[in-house]
PDB file of C-alpha atoms in Angstrom:
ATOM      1  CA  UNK A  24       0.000   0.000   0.000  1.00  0.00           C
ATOM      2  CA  UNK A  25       1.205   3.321  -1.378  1.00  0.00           C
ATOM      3  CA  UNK A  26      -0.157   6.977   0.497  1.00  0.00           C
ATOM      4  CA  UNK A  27       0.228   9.730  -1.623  1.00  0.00           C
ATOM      5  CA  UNK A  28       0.293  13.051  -0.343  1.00  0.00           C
ATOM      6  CA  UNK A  29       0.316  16.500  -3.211  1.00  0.00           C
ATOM      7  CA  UNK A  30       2.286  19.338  -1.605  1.00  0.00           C
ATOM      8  CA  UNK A  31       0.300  22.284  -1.421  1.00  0.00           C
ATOM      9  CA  UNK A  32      -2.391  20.816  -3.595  1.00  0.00           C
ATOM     10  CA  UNK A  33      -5.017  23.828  -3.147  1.00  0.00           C
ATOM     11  CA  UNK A  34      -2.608  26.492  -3.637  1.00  0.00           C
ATOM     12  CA  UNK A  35      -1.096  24.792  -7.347  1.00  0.00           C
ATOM     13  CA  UNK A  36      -4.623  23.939  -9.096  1.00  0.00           C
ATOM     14  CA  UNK A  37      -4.331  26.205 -12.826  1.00  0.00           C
ATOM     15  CA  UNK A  38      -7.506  27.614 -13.420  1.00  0.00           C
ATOM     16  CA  UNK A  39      -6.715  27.191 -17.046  1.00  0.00           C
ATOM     17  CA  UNK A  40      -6.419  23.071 -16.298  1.00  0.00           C
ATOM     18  CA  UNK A  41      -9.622  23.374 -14.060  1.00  0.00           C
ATOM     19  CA  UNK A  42     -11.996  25.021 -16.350  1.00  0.00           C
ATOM     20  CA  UNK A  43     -12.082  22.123 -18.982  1.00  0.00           C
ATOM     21  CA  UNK A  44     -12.381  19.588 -17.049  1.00  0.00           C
ATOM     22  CA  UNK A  45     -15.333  21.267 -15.461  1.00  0.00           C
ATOM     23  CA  UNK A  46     -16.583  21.117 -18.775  1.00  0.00           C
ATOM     24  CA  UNK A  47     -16.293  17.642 -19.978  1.00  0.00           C
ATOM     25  CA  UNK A  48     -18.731  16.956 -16.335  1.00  0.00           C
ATOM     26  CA  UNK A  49     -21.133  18.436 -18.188  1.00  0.00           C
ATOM     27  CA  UNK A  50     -20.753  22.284 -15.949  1.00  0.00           C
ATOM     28  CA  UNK A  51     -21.632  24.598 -18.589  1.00  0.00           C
ATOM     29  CA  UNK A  52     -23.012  28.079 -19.296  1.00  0.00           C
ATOM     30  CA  UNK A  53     -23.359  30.195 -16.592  1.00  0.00           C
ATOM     31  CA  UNK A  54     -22.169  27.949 -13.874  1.00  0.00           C
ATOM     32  CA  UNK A  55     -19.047  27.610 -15.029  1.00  0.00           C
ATOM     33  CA  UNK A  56     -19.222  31.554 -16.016  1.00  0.00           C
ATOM     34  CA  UNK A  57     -19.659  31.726 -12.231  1.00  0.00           C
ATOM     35  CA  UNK A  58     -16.875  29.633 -11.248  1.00  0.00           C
ATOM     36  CA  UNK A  59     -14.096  31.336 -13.547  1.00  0.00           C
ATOM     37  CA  UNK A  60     -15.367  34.722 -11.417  1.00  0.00           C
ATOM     38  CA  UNK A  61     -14.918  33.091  -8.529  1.00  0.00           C
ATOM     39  CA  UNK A  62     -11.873  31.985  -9.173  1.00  0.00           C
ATOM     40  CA  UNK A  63     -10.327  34.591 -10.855  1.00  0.00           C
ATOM     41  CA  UNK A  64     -11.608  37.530  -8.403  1.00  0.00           C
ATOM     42  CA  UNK A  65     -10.457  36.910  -4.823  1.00  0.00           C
ATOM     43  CA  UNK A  66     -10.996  39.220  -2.900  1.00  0.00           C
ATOM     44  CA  UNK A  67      -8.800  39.300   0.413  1.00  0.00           C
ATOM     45  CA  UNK A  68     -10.030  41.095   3.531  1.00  0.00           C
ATOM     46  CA  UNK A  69      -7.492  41.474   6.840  1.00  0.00           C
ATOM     47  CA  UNK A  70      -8.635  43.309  10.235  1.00  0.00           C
ATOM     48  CA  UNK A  71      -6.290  44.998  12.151  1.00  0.00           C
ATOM     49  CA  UNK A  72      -7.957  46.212  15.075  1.00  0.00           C
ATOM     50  CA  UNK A  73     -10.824  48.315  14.100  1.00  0.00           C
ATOM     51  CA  UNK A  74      -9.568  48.611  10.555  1.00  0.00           C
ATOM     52  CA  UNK A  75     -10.787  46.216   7.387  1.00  0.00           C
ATOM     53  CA  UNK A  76      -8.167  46.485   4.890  1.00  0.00           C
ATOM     54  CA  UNK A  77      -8.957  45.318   1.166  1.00  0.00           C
ATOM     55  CA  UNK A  78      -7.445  44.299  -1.669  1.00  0.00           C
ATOM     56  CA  UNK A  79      -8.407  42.046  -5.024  1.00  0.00           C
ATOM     57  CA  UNK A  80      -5.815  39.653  -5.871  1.00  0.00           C
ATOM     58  CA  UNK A  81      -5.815  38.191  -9.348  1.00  0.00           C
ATOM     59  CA  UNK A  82      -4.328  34.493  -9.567  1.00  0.00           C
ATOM     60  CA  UNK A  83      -4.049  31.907 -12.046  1.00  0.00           C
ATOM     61  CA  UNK A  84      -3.566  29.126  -9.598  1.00  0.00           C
ATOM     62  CA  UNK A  85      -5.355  28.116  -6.720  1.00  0.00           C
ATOM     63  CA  UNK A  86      -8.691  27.503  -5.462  1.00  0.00           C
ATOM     64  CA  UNK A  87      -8.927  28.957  -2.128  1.00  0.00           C
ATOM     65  CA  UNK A  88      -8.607  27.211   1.202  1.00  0.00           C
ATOM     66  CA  UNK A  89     -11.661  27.384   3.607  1.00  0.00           C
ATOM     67  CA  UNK A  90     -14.261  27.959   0.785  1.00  0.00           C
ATOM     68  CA  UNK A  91     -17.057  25.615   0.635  1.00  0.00           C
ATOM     69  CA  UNK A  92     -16.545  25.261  -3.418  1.00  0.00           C
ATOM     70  CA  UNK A  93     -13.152  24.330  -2.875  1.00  0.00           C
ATOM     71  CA  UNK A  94     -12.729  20.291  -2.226  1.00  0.00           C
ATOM     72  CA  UNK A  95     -15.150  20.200  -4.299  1.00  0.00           C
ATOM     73  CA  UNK A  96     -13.421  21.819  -6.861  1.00  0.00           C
ATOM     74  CA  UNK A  97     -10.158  20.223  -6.112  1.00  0.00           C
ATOM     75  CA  UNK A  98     -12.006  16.763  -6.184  1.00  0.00           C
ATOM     76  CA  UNK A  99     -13.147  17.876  -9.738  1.00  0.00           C
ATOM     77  CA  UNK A 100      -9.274  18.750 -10.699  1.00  0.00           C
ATOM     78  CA  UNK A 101      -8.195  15.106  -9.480  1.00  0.00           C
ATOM     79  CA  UNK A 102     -10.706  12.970 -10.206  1.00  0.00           C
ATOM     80  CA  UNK A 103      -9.498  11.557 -13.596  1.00  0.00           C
ATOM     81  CA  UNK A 104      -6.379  10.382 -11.617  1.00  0.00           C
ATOM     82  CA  UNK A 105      -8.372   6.726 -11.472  1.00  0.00           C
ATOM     83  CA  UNK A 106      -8.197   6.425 -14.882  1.00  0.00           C
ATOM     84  CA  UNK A 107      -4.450   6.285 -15.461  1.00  0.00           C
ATOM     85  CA  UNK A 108      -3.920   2.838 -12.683  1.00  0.00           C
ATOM     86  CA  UNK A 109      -4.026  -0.518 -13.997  1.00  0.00           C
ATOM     87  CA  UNK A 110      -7.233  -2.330 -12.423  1.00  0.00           C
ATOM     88  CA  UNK A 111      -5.189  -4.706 -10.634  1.00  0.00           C
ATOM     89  CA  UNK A 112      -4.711  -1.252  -8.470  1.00  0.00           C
ATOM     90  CA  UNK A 113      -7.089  -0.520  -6.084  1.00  0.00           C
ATOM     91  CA  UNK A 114      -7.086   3.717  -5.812  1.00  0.00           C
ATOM     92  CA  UNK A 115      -8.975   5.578  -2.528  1.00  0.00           C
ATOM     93  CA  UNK A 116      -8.794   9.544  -2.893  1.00  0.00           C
ATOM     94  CA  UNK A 117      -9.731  11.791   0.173  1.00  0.00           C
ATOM     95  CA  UNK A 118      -8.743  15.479  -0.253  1.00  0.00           C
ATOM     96  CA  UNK A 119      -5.470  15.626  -1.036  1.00  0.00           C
ATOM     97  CA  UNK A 120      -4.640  12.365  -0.575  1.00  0.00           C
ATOM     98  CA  UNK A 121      -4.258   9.378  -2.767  1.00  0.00           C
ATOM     99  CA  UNK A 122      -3.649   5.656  -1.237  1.00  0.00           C
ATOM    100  CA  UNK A 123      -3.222   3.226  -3.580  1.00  0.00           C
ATOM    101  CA  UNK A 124      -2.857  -0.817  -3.296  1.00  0.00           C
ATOM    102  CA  UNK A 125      -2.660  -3.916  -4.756  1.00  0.00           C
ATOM    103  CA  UNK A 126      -2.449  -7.734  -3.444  1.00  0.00           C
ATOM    104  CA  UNK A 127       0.542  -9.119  -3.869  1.00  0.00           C
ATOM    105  CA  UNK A 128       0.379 -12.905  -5.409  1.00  0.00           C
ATOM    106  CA  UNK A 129       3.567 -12.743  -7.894  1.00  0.00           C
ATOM    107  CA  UNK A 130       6.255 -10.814  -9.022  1.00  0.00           C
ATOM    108  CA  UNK A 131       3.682  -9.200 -11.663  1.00  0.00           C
ATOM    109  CA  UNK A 132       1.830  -7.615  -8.915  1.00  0.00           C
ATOM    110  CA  UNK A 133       4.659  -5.438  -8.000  1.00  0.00           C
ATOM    111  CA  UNK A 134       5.901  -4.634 -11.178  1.00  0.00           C
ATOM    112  CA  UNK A 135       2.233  -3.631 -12.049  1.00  0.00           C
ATOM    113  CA  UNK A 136       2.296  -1.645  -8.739  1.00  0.00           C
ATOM    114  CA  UNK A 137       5.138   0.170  -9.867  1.00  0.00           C
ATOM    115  CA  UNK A 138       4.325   1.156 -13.078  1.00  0.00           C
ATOM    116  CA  UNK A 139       0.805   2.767 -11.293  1.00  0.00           C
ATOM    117  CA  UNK A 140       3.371   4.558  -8.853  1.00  0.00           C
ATOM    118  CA  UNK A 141       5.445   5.673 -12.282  1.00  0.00           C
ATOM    119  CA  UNK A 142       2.112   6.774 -13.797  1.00  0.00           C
ATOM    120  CA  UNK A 143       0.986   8.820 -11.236  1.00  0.00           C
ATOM    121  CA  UNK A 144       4.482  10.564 -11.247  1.00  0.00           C
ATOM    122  CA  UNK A 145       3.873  11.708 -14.606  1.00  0.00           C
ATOM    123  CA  UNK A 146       0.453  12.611 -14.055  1.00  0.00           C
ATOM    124  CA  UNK A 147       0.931  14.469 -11.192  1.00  0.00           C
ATOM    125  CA  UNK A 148       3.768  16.604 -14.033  1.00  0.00           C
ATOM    126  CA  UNK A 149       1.069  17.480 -16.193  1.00  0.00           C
ATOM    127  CA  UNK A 150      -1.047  18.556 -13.729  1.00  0.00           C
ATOM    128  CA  UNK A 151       0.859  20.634 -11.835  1.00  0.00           C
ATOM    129  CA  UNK A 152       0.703  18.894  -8.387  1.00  0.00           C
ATOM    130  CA  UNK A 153       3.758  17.702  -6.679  1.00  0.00           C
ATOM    131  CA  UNK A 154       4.198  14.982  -4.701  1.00  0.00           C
ATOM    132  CA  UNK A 155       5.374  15.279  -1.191  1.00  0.00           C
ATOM    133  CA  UNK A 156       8.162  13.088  -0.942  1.00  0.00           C
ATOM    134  CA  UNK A 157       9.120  13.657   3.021  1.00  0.00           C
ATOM    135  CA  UNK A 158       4.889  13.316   3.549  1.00  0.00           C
ATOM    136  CA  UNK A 159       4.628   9.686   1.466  1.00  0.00           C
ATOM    137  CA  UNK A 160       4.753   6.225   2.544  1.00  0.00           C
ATOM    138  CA  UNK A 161       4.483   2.420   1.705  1.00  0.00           C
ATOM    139  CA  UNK A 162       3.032   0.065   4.237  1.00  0.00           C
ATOM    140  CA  UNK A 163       3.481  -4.003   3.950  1.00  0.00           C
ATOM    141  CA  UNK A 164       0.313  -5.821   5.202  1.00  0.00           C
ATOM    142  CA  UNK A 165       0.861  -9.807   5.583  1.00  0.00           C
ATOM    143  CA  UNK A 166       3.155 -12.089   5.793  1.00  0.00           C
ATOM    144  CA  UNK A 167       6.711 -11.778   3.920  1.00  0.00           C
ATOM    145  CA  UNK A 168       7.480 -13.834   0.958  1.00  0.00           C
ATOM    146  CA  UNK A 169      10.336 -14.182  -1.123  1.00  0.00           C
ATOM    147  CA  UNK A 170       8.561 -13.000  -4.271  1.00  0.00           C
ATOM    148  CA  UNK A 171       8.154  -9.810  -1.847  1.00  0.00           C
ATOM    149  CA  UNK A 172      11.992  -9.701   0.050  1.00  0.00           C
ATOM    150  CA  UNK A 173      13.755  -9.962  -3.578  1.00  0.00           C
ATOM    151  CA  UNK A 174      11.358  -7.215  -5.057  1.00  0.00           C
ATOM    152  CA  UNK A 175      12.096  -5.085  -1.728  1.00  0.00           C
ATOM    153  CA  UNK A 176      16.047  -5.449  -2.306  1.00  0.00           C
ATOM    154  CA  UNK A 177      15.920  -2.777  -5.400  1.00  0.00           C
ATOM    155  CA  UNK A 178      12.400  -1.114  -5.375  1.00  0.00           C
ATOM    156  CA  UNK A 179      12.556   2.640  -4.227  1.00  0.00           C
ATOM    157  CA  UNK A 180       9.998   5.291  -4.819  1.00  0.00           C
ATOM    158  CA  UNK A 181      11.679   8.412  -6.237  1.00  0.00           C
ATOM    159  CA  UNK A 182       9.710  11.758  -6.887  1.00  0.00           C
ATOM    160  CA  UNK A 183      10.860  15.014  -8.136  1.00  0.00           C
ATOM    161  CA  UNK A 184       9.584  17.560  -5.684  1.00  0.00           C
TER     162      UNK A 184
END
């Protein structure tokens, strides 16, 4: 088992990415009109003491944290990600999060594993979100085997961060 964790997954979703994929769910017309504003238009509001201080900031990148519309949006952004794993690879998603795993009955398995692990590398490229190396894992459930202890010898998980 394989958890996956995007660095700063909110703060790197392009709008321009976003949009059409918005789309091809069938969000059209003037909800997606609605969406572009509201991504595209933050507007930022700090207190300090009795004072509001405002300012617009215009961003290609992002959908913003604490918003209701935004795991939903995000959700929207990664949701394809299923599509590129073999369907001997179980995928979960939660937020920002992917876990991914696979039972292990011959060396095929993990090969097959790793390829889904290489695939979501690349996706993650064209997309725009990182992995979080330091924030990833793998976790061995079951008994060891020696299909498992020789694939273990030279297997290592390498991301460009």
């Amino acid at each position: 088992m394989a958890y996956i964790d995007f660095s700063r997954a909110f703060d790197s979703v392009s709008h321009t990415k976003l949009l059409p994929k918005q789309k091809s769910y069938g969000i059209g017309d003037i909800l997606l009109e609605w969406v572009s504003d509201f991504l595209s238009e933050c507007i930022h509001c700090t207190r300090v003491g009795n004072v509001l201080l405002s300012f617009v900031i215009f961003q290609v990148v992002c959908v913003v944290q604490g918003s209701c519309l935004s795991p939903l949006l995000f959700l929207i952004y990664i949701n394809d990600i299923t599509d590129i794993f073999n369907a001997q690879v179980s995928c979960k998603l939660y937020a920002d999060d992917v876990k991914l795993y696979i039972e292990v009955k011959s060396t095929d398995h993990l090969y097959c594993f790793q390829d889904c692990l290489n695939s979501l590398h690349e996706w993650s490229l064209v997309w725009q979100l990182f992995v979080s190396s330091h924030k990833c894992c793998t976790i061995d459930i079951g008994r060891s085997t020696a299909v498992y202890d020789t694939w273990r010898c030279w297997y290592r998980v390498s991301w460009s961060v």
